[in-house]
Coordinates of C-alpha atoms in Angstrom, one line a residue:
X1 CA 17.2 9.6 -21.4
X2 CA 17.5 11.0 -17.7
X3 CA 20.8 10.8 -16.1
X4 CA 21.0 9.8 -12.5
X5 CA 22.0 13.2 -11.3
X6 CA 19.1 14.8 -13.0
X7 CA 17.0 17.0 -10.4
X8 CA 14.4 18.2 -12.9
X9 CA 10.6 17.3 -12.8
X10 CA 9.5 15.7 -16.3
X11 CA 6.0 15.3 -17.2
X12 CA 4.9 11.6 -17.5
X13 CA 1.8 9.9 -19.0
X14 CA 1.1 6.2 -19.0
X15 CA 1.1 5.2 -22.7
X16 CA 1.4 1.1 -22.7
X17 CA 2.3 -0.2 -25.9
X18 CA -0.4 -2.1 -27.9
X19 CA 2.4 -5.1 -28.4
X20 CA 2.5 -5.5 -24.6
X21 CA -1.3 -6.1 -24.3
X22 CA -1.1 -8.7 -27.1
X23 CA 1.7 -10.4 -25.5
X24 CA -0.4 -10.6 -22.1
X25 CA -3.5 -11.7 -24.2
X26 CA -1.2 -14.5 -25.8
X27 CA 0.3 -15.6 -22.4
X28 CA -3.3 -15.6 -20.6
X29 CA -4.5 -17.8 -23.5
X30 CA -1.6 -20.2 -23.2
X31 CA -1.9 -20.6 -19.3
X32 CA -0.8 -24.1 -18.0
X33 CA -3.1 -24.7 -15.0
X34 CA -1.9 -26.5 -12.0
X35 CA -4.4 -29.4 -10.3
X36 CA -6.3 -28.8 -7.1
X37 CA -7.5 -30.8 -4.1
X38 CA -11.2 -31.5 -4.3
X39 CA -13.1 -29.1 -1.8
X40 CA -10.0 -27.1 -0.6
X41 CA -11.3 -23.7 -1.1
X42 CA -8.9 -21.2 -0.1
X43 CA -7.2 -23.1 2.7
X44 CA -4.2 -24.0 0.2
X45 CA -4.5 -20.7 -1.6
X46 CA -6.2 -19.2 -4.5
X47 CA -9.3 -21.7 -6.0
X48 CA -8.6 -23.0 -9.4
X49 CA -12.4 -22.3 -10.7
X50 CA -12.2 -18.8 -9.2
X51 CA -8.8 -17.8 -10.9
X52 CA -9.9 -19.4 -14.2
X53 CA -12.8 -17.3 -13.9
X54 CA -10.7 -14.0 -13.2
X55 CA -8.4 -14.6 -15.9
X56 CA -11.1 -15.4 -18.5
X57 CA -12.7 -11.7 -17.3
X58 CA -9.0 -10.2 -17.4
X59 CA -8.5 -11.6 -20.7
X60 CA -12.0 -11.2 -22.5
X61 CA -13.6 -8.3 -20.6
X62 CA -11.0 -5.8 -18.6
X63 CA -10.4 -2.9 -20.3
X64 CA -6.8 -1.5 -19.7
X65 CA -7.0 1.3 -21.9
X66 CA -10.3 2.8 -19.8
X67 CA -7.9 2.2 -16.7
X68 CA -5.1 3.9 -18.1
X69 CA -7.1 7.3 -19.4
X70 CA -8.6 7.3 -15.7
X71 CA -5.0 7.2 -14.2
X72 CA -3.9 9.7 -17.0
X73 CA -6.8 12.5 -15.7
X74 CA -4.1 12.9 -12.6
X75 CA -1.1 15.1 -13.7
X76 CA 2.3 12.7 -13.3
X77 CA 5.8 13.2 -13.3
X78 CA 9.0 11.5 -13.0
X79 CA 12.5 12.7 -11.2
X80 CA 15.4 11.1 -10.2
X81 CA 16.2 10.8 -6.1
X82 CA 19.2 9.1 -4.8
X83 CA 19.9 7.5 -8.3
X84 CA 16.5 6.0 -8.8
X85 CA 13.5 6.7 -11.0
X86 CA 10.5 8.4 -8.8
X87 CA 7.1 8.6 -10.7
X88 CA 4.5 10.5 -9.0
X89 CA 1.4 12.1 -9.3
X90 CA 0.8 15.7 -8.3
X91 CA -2.9 16.6 -7.8
X92 CA -3.3 20.3 -6.8
X93 CA -6.3 21.5 -5.1
X94 CA -8.5 24.5 -6.4
X95 CA -8.2 25.9 -2.9
X96 CA -5.0 28.1 -2.8
X97 CA -4.7 27.6 0.9
X98 CA -4.8 23.8 0.9
X99 CA -2.6 21.4 2.9
X100 CA 0.2 19.5 1.1
X101 CA -0.3 15.8 2.1
X102 CA 2.0 12.9 0.6
X103 CA -0.1 9.7 0.4
X104 CA 1.8 6.4 0.1
X105 CA 0.9 2.8 -0.9
X106 CA 2.3 -0.5 0.1
X107 CA 2.7 -4.2 -1.2
X108 CA 0.9 -5.6 -3.0
X109 CA -1.0 -2.2 -3.7
X110 CA -0.1 0.9 -5.9
X111 CA -1.5 4.0 -6.6
X112 CA -4.7 2.9 -7.8
X113 CA -5.8 2.5 -4.6
X114 CA -6.2 6.1 -4.3
X115 CA -8.4 6.7 -7.1
X116 CA -11.7 7.1 -5.1
X117 CA -9.9 9.4 -2.4
X118 CA -8.4 12.0 -4.7
X119 CA -11.5 14.0 -5.7
X120 CA -13.1 14.5 -2.1
X121 CA -9.3 15.1 -0.6
X122 CA -8.4 18.0 -3.2
X123 CA -11.9 19.4 -3.9
X124 CA -14.0 18.9 -0.8
X125 CA -16.3 21.6 -2.2
X126 CA -17.0 19.7 -5.0
X127 CA -18.0 16.6 -2.7
X128 CA -20.2 18.2 -0.2
X129 CA -17.1 19.0 2.4
X130 CA -15.3 22.2 3.9
X131 CA -13.2 23.9 1.3
X132 CA -10.9 24.3 4.1
X133 CA -10.2 20.6 4.4
X134 CA -8.5 20.6 1.1
X135 CA -5.4 19.0 0.3
X136 CA -2.8 19.3 -2.4
X137 CA -1.7 15.6 -2.9
X138 CA 1.6 14.5 -3.8
X139 CA 1.0 10.4 -4.7
X140 CA 4.5 8.7 -5.5
X141 CA 5.0 5.0 -6.5
X142 CA 7.5 3.7 -4.0
X143 CA 11.0 3.1 -5.6
X144 CA 11.1 -0.5 -6.8
X145 CA 7.1 -0.2 -7.5
X146 CA 5.3 0.2 -10.8
X147 CA 6.8 3.3 -12.8
X148 CA 9.1 3.9 -10.4
X149 CA 10.9 0.6 -10.8
X150 CA 12.8 -1.4 -11.4
X151 CA 15.5 0.3 -8.7
X152 CA 19.1 -0.4 -9.8
X153 CA 20.9 -0.9 -6.7
X154 CA 20.5 -2.1 -3.0
X155 CA 19.3 -0.5 0.1
X156 CA 15.8 0.8 -1.0
X157 CA 14.2 0.0 2.6
X158 CA 11.4 2.1 4.1
X159 CA 14.0 4.6 5.6
X160 CA 15.6 5.3 2.2
X161 CA 12.1 6.0 0.7
X162 CA 11.1 8.2 3.4
X163 CA 14.5 10.2 2.7
X164 CA 13.8 10.1 -1.2
X165 CA 9.9 11.4 -0.6
X166 CA 11.5 14.2 1.9
X167 CA 13.9 15.4 -1.0
X168 CA 10.7 15.1 -3.4
X169 CA 8.6 17.8 -1.5
X170 CA 11.6 19.9 -1.1
X171 CA 11.9 20.0 -4.9
X172 CA 8.0 20.6 -5.3
X173 CA 8.6 23.5 -2.9
X174 CA 6.6 22.1 0.3
X175 CA 8.0 23.4 3.0
X176 CA 5.2 22.1 5.4
X177 CA 2.9 19.0 4.8
X178 CA 1.3 16.0 6.0
X179 CA 2.0 12.3 5.1
X180 CA -0.6 9.4 5.1
X181 CA -0.2 5.6 4.3
X182 CA -0.9 1.8 4.9
X183 CA 1.1 -0.9 4.9
X184 CA 4.9 -0.1 3.3
X185 CA 3.4 3.5 3.0
X186 CA 2.4 3.4 6.8
X187 CA 6.4 2.8 7.7
X188 CA 7.5 5.4 5.1
X189 CA 5.3 7.8 6.5
X190 CA 6.0 7.4 10.0
X191 CA 9.5 7.2 9.3
X192 CA 9.2 10.7 7.3
X193 CA 7.3 12.3 10.2
X194 CA 9.9 11.0 12.6
X195 CA 13.2 12.1 10.8
X196 CA 11.4 15.3 9.4
X197 CA 9.5 17.0 12.3
X198 CA 10.3 20.4 11.2
X199 CA 8.5 19.8 7.8
X200 CA 6.0 17.1 8.5
X201 CA 3.2 18.7 10.4
X202 CA 1.1 15.3 11.0
X203 CA 1.4 11.6 10.2
X204 CA -2.1 9.7 9.4
X205 CA -2.0 5.8 9.2
X206 CA -4.3 3.4 8.6
X207 CA -1.5 1.0 9.8
X208 CA 0.7 1.3 12.8
X209 CA 3.8 -0.6 12.4
X210 CA 5.3 -2.5 15.5
X211 CA 2.0 -1.6 17.5
X212 CA 0.8 -5.3 17.7
X213 CA 1.6 -7.9 20.4
X214 CA 4.3 -10.3 19.2
X215 CA 5.3 -11.9 22.0
X216 CA 2.7 -13.7 24.6
X217 CA 1.9 -11.2 27.4
X218 CA 2.7 -12.3 30.8
X219 CA 0.5 -12.2 33.9
X220 CA 2.3 -9.2 35.4
X221 CA 2.1 -7.1 32.0
X222 CA -1.9 -8.0 31.9
X223 CA -2.9 -7.1 35.4
X224 CA -1.4 -3.5 34.7
X225 CA -4.0 -2.9 32.1
X226 CA -7.6 -1.9 31.9
X227 CA -10.1 -4.8 31.2
X228 CA -10.9 -3.3 27.8
X229 CA -6.9 -3.1 26.9
X230 CA -6.2 -6.6 28.4
X231 CA -8.7 -8.1 26.2
X232 CA -7.7 -6.2 23.3
X233 CA -3.8 -7.4 24.0
X234 CA -5.0 -11.0 24.2
X235 CA -6.7 -10.6 20.9
X236 CA -3.9 -8.9 19.3
X237 CA -1.5 -11.9 20.5
X238 CA -4.2 -14.4 18.8
X239 CA -4.3 -12.5 15.7
X240 CA -0.2 -12.2 15.6
X241 CA -0.4 -16.3 16.0
X242 CA -2.6 -17.1 13.5
X243 CA -0.3 -14.7 11.2
X244 CA 2.6 -16.5 11.9
X245 CA 1.1 -19.9 11.3
X246 CA -0.8 -19.2 8.5
X247 CA -0.3 -16.0 6.3
X248 CA 3.5 -14.9 6.4
X249 CA 4.7 -17.3 3.8
X250 CA 4.8 -14.9 1.2
X251 CA 7.0 -12.3 3.7
X252 CA 9.3 -14.7 4.5
X253 CA 9.9 -15.3 0.6
X254 CA 10.0 -11.9 -0.5
X255 CA 12.4 -11.1 2.7
X256 CA 15.0 -14.1 1.8
X257 CA 14.5 -14.9 -2.0
X258 CA 13.0 -12.2 -4.2
X259 CA 14.6 -12.8 -7.0
X260 CA 13.9 -16.5 -7.0
X261 CA 10.1 -15.5 -6.9
X262 CA 10.6 -12.8 -9.5
X263 CA 11.3 -15.2 -12.4
X264 CA 8.0 -17.0 -12.0
X265 CA 5.9 -13.8 -11.4
X266 CA 7.4 -11.7 -14.3
X267 CA 6.7 -14.6 -16.6
X268 CA 3.1 -15.8 -16.0
X269 CA 0.6 -13.1 -15.7
X270 CA -1.8 -15.7 -13.9
X271 CA 1.0 -16.4 -11.4
X272 CA 1.2 -12.5 -10.9
X273 CA -2.9 -12.4 -10.5
X274 CA -2.6 -15.1 -7.9
X275 CA 0.0 -13.7 -5.8
X276 CA -1.8 -10.7 -5.4
X277 CA -5.5 -11.5 -5.9
X278 CA -4.9 -13.8 -2.7
X279 CA -3.8 -10.8 -0.5
X280 CA -7.1 -9.0 -1.8
X281 CA -9.1 -11.8 -0.3
X282 CA -7.2 -12.6 2.9
X283 CA -6.8 -8.9 4.0
X284 CA -10.1 -7.3 3.2
X285 CA -13.4 -7.4 4.8
X286 CA -14.7 -9.7 1.9
X287 CA -16.6 -12.7 1.9
X288 CA -16.0 -15.7 -0.6
X289 CA -14.0 -13.7 -3.1
X290 CA -11.7 -10.3 -2.9
X291 CA -14.6 -8.7 -5.2
X292 CA -16.5 -8.8 -2.1
X293 CA -14.6 -5.8 -0.7
X294 CA -12.7 -4.4 -4.0
X295 CA -14.0 -3.8 -7.3
X296 CA -13.0 -6.3 -9.9
X297 CA -11.4 -4.1 -12.5
X298 CA -9.6 -2.0 -9.6
X299 CA -8.1 -5.2 -8.6
X300 CA -7.0 -5.9 -12.1
X301 CA -5.8 -2.5 -12.7
X302 CA -3.5 -3.0 -9.5
X303 CA -2.4 -6.4 -11.2
X304 CA -1.6 -4.5 -14.1
X305 CA 0.8 -1.9 -13.0
X306 CA 3.2 -4.8 -11.5
X307 CA 2.7 -6.8 -14.7
X308 CA 3.2 -4.0 -17.2
X309 CA 6.4 -2.7 -15.7
X310 CA 8.0 -5.9 -14.7
X311 CA 8.2 -4.9 -11.3
X312 CA 7.4 -8.1 -9.4
X313 CA 10.8 -8.4 -8.4
X314 CA 12.1 -5.2 -7.5
X315 CA 8.8 -4.5 -5.5
X316 CA 9.5 -7.7 -3.5
X317 CA 12.9 -6.6 -2.5
X318 CA 11.9 -3.8 0.1
X319 CA 11.1 -6.8 2.1
X320 CA 14.8 -8.0 1.8
X321 CA 16.4 -4.7 2.5
X322 CA 14.3 -4.3 5.7
X323 CA 14.9 -7.9 7.1
X324 CA 18.9 -7.3 6.0
X325 CA 19.2 -3.8 7.3
X326 CA 20.9 -2.6 10.5
X327 CA 18.9 -2.8 13.4
X328 CA 16.3 -5.2 12.0
X329 CA 14.0 -6.5 14.9
X330 CA 14.5 -3.6 17.4
X331 CA 12.1 -1.4 18.9
X332 CA 11.4 1.6 16.5
X333 CA 13.1 4.8 17.1
X334 CA 10.4 7.4 18.9
X335 CA 8.5 10.0 16.8
X336 CA 7.3 13.2 17.9
X337 CA 5.3 14.1 15.1
X338 CA 1.4 14.1 16.1
X339 CA 0.4 10.7 14.7
X340 CA -3.4 9.5 14.0
X341 CA -4.5 6.0 13.4
X342 CA -7.4 4.8 11.6
X343 CA -8.1 1.1 12.9
X344 CA -10.3 -0.9 10.4
X345 CA -11.1 -4.4 11.7
X346 CA -9.8 -6.7 9.2
X347 CA -6.1 -5.1 9.2
X348 CA -3.7 -8.2 9.5
X349 CA -2.7 -7.1 13.2
X350 CA -4.7 -5.5 15.8
X351 CA -2.7 -2.5 17.2
X352 CA -2.7 -2.1 21.1
X353 CA -2.7 1.6 22.2
X354 CA -0.3 0.9 25.1
X355 CA 1.9 -0.5 22.8
X356 CA 1.6 2.4 20.1
X357 CA 2.0 5.3 22.9
X358 CA 5.9 3.9 23.8
X359 CA 7.2 5.3 20.4
X360 CA 4.6 7.4 18.9
X361 CA 2.8 10.8 19.6
X362 CA -0.9 9.4 19.2
X363 CA -3.4 12.1 19.0
X364 CA -6.0 10.3 17.3
X365 CA -7.2 6.9 17.4
X366 CA -10.2 6.0 15.5
X367 CA -11.8 2.5 15.4
X368 CA -14.0 1.4 12.6
X369 CA -16.6 -1.5 12.2
X370 CA -15.9 -2.3 8.7
X371 CA -12.7 -2.3 6.2
X372 CA -9.7 -3.8 6.1
X373 CA -5.9 -3.5 4.8
X374 CA -6.8 -1.5 1.5
X375 CA -8.5 1.4 3.4
X376 CA -8.5 3.9 0.3
X377 CA -10.3 1.4 -1.9
X378 CA -12.4 -0.4 0.2
X379 CA -13.8 2.4 2.6
X380 CA -12.8 5.6 0.9
X381 CA -15.3 7.7 2.6
X382 CA -14.2 6.5 6.1
X383 CA -10.8 7.1 5.3
X384 CA -11.4 10.5 3.8
X385 CA -13.3 11.8 6.8
X386 CA -10.9 10.7 9.5
X387 CA -8.0 12.7 7.3
X388 CA -10.0 15.6 7.2
X389 CA -10.6 15.2 10.9
X390 CA -6.7 14.8 12.2
X391 CA -5.6 18.0 9.9
X392 CA -8.6 20.0 10.9
X393 CA -7.6 19.2 14.6
X394 CA -3.8 20.0 14.2
X395 CA -5.0 23.5 12.4
X396 CA -6.8 23.9 15.8

């Protein structure tokens, strides 16, 4: 038993009891399926035929033990920070002068997102790159998510998570380091760079919070912009309107009644599967199904980390904590730490440079022609190249 004031770092290995896998199979076999309107496609949510097919694959083909073994190739640990268990992988580079880098996932993601970027980032020499671009990686599970969950007290918003990661990096002996993230990992990474500019050398994001247009721009504002920035501003406003109208229901629910939602997701594996698979369809550069952008087994491994740890509810609480925190809705406090943004076209929001520059020290802005919200999984090569280039620029 690890006490709440234990600052030691403990080795960790994923070892799910077979009984948990057997229980999952029984539940999948006994799924009670809903009806569906004919010809609805994805308009009302995940199509019935598609989810039945995916659940059948999960039950009869997917191999958790193979995924577990793959994840266990990473050295993993737990420690206690601010009363919460913090699980993380710590993959050191063979290059002794590698740059320490914290890389953080979001919702409904997990450490699984980074399986394809760890090798190239830690050992570029082995992947055809420059060994000077190597990183020592720290890959945390956000408190409340996966093996860092569930949390046991209130208040675990992105600011508290950032503070916990700062403690973790000090505990690991890193005095200077970079940070990278998307989704909640972006908010956490930005906050860590903002509050610890003495330690964080650079912030690389594939989503920049509060950089999209959230209120209809007036003619005076538009007139002050270049034609290209004006066009982007209008596109950003249109994307935001579409988000509010069609896509933000999950966030409203998780920000207001995460406990009620938890009863359904923690009891039904197909419910948990649908809740996550829908986002991998809507938020990626996919076609008719999420597998057009993300490997099916990778998607299921991500779902498994939520299901096997019973953290559907505690992971959702980060939305509640943000929405009920002091200062919610106000403009973000400025960050002086050098920041890079990798912009993928199927991200949920379109960032606008003149908004981003108001509160961030943007030194690199890269736009890609493919990819979406889960950049490390969808386009690992593009993300790796951009991370390397950013920190290379900082090194001079």
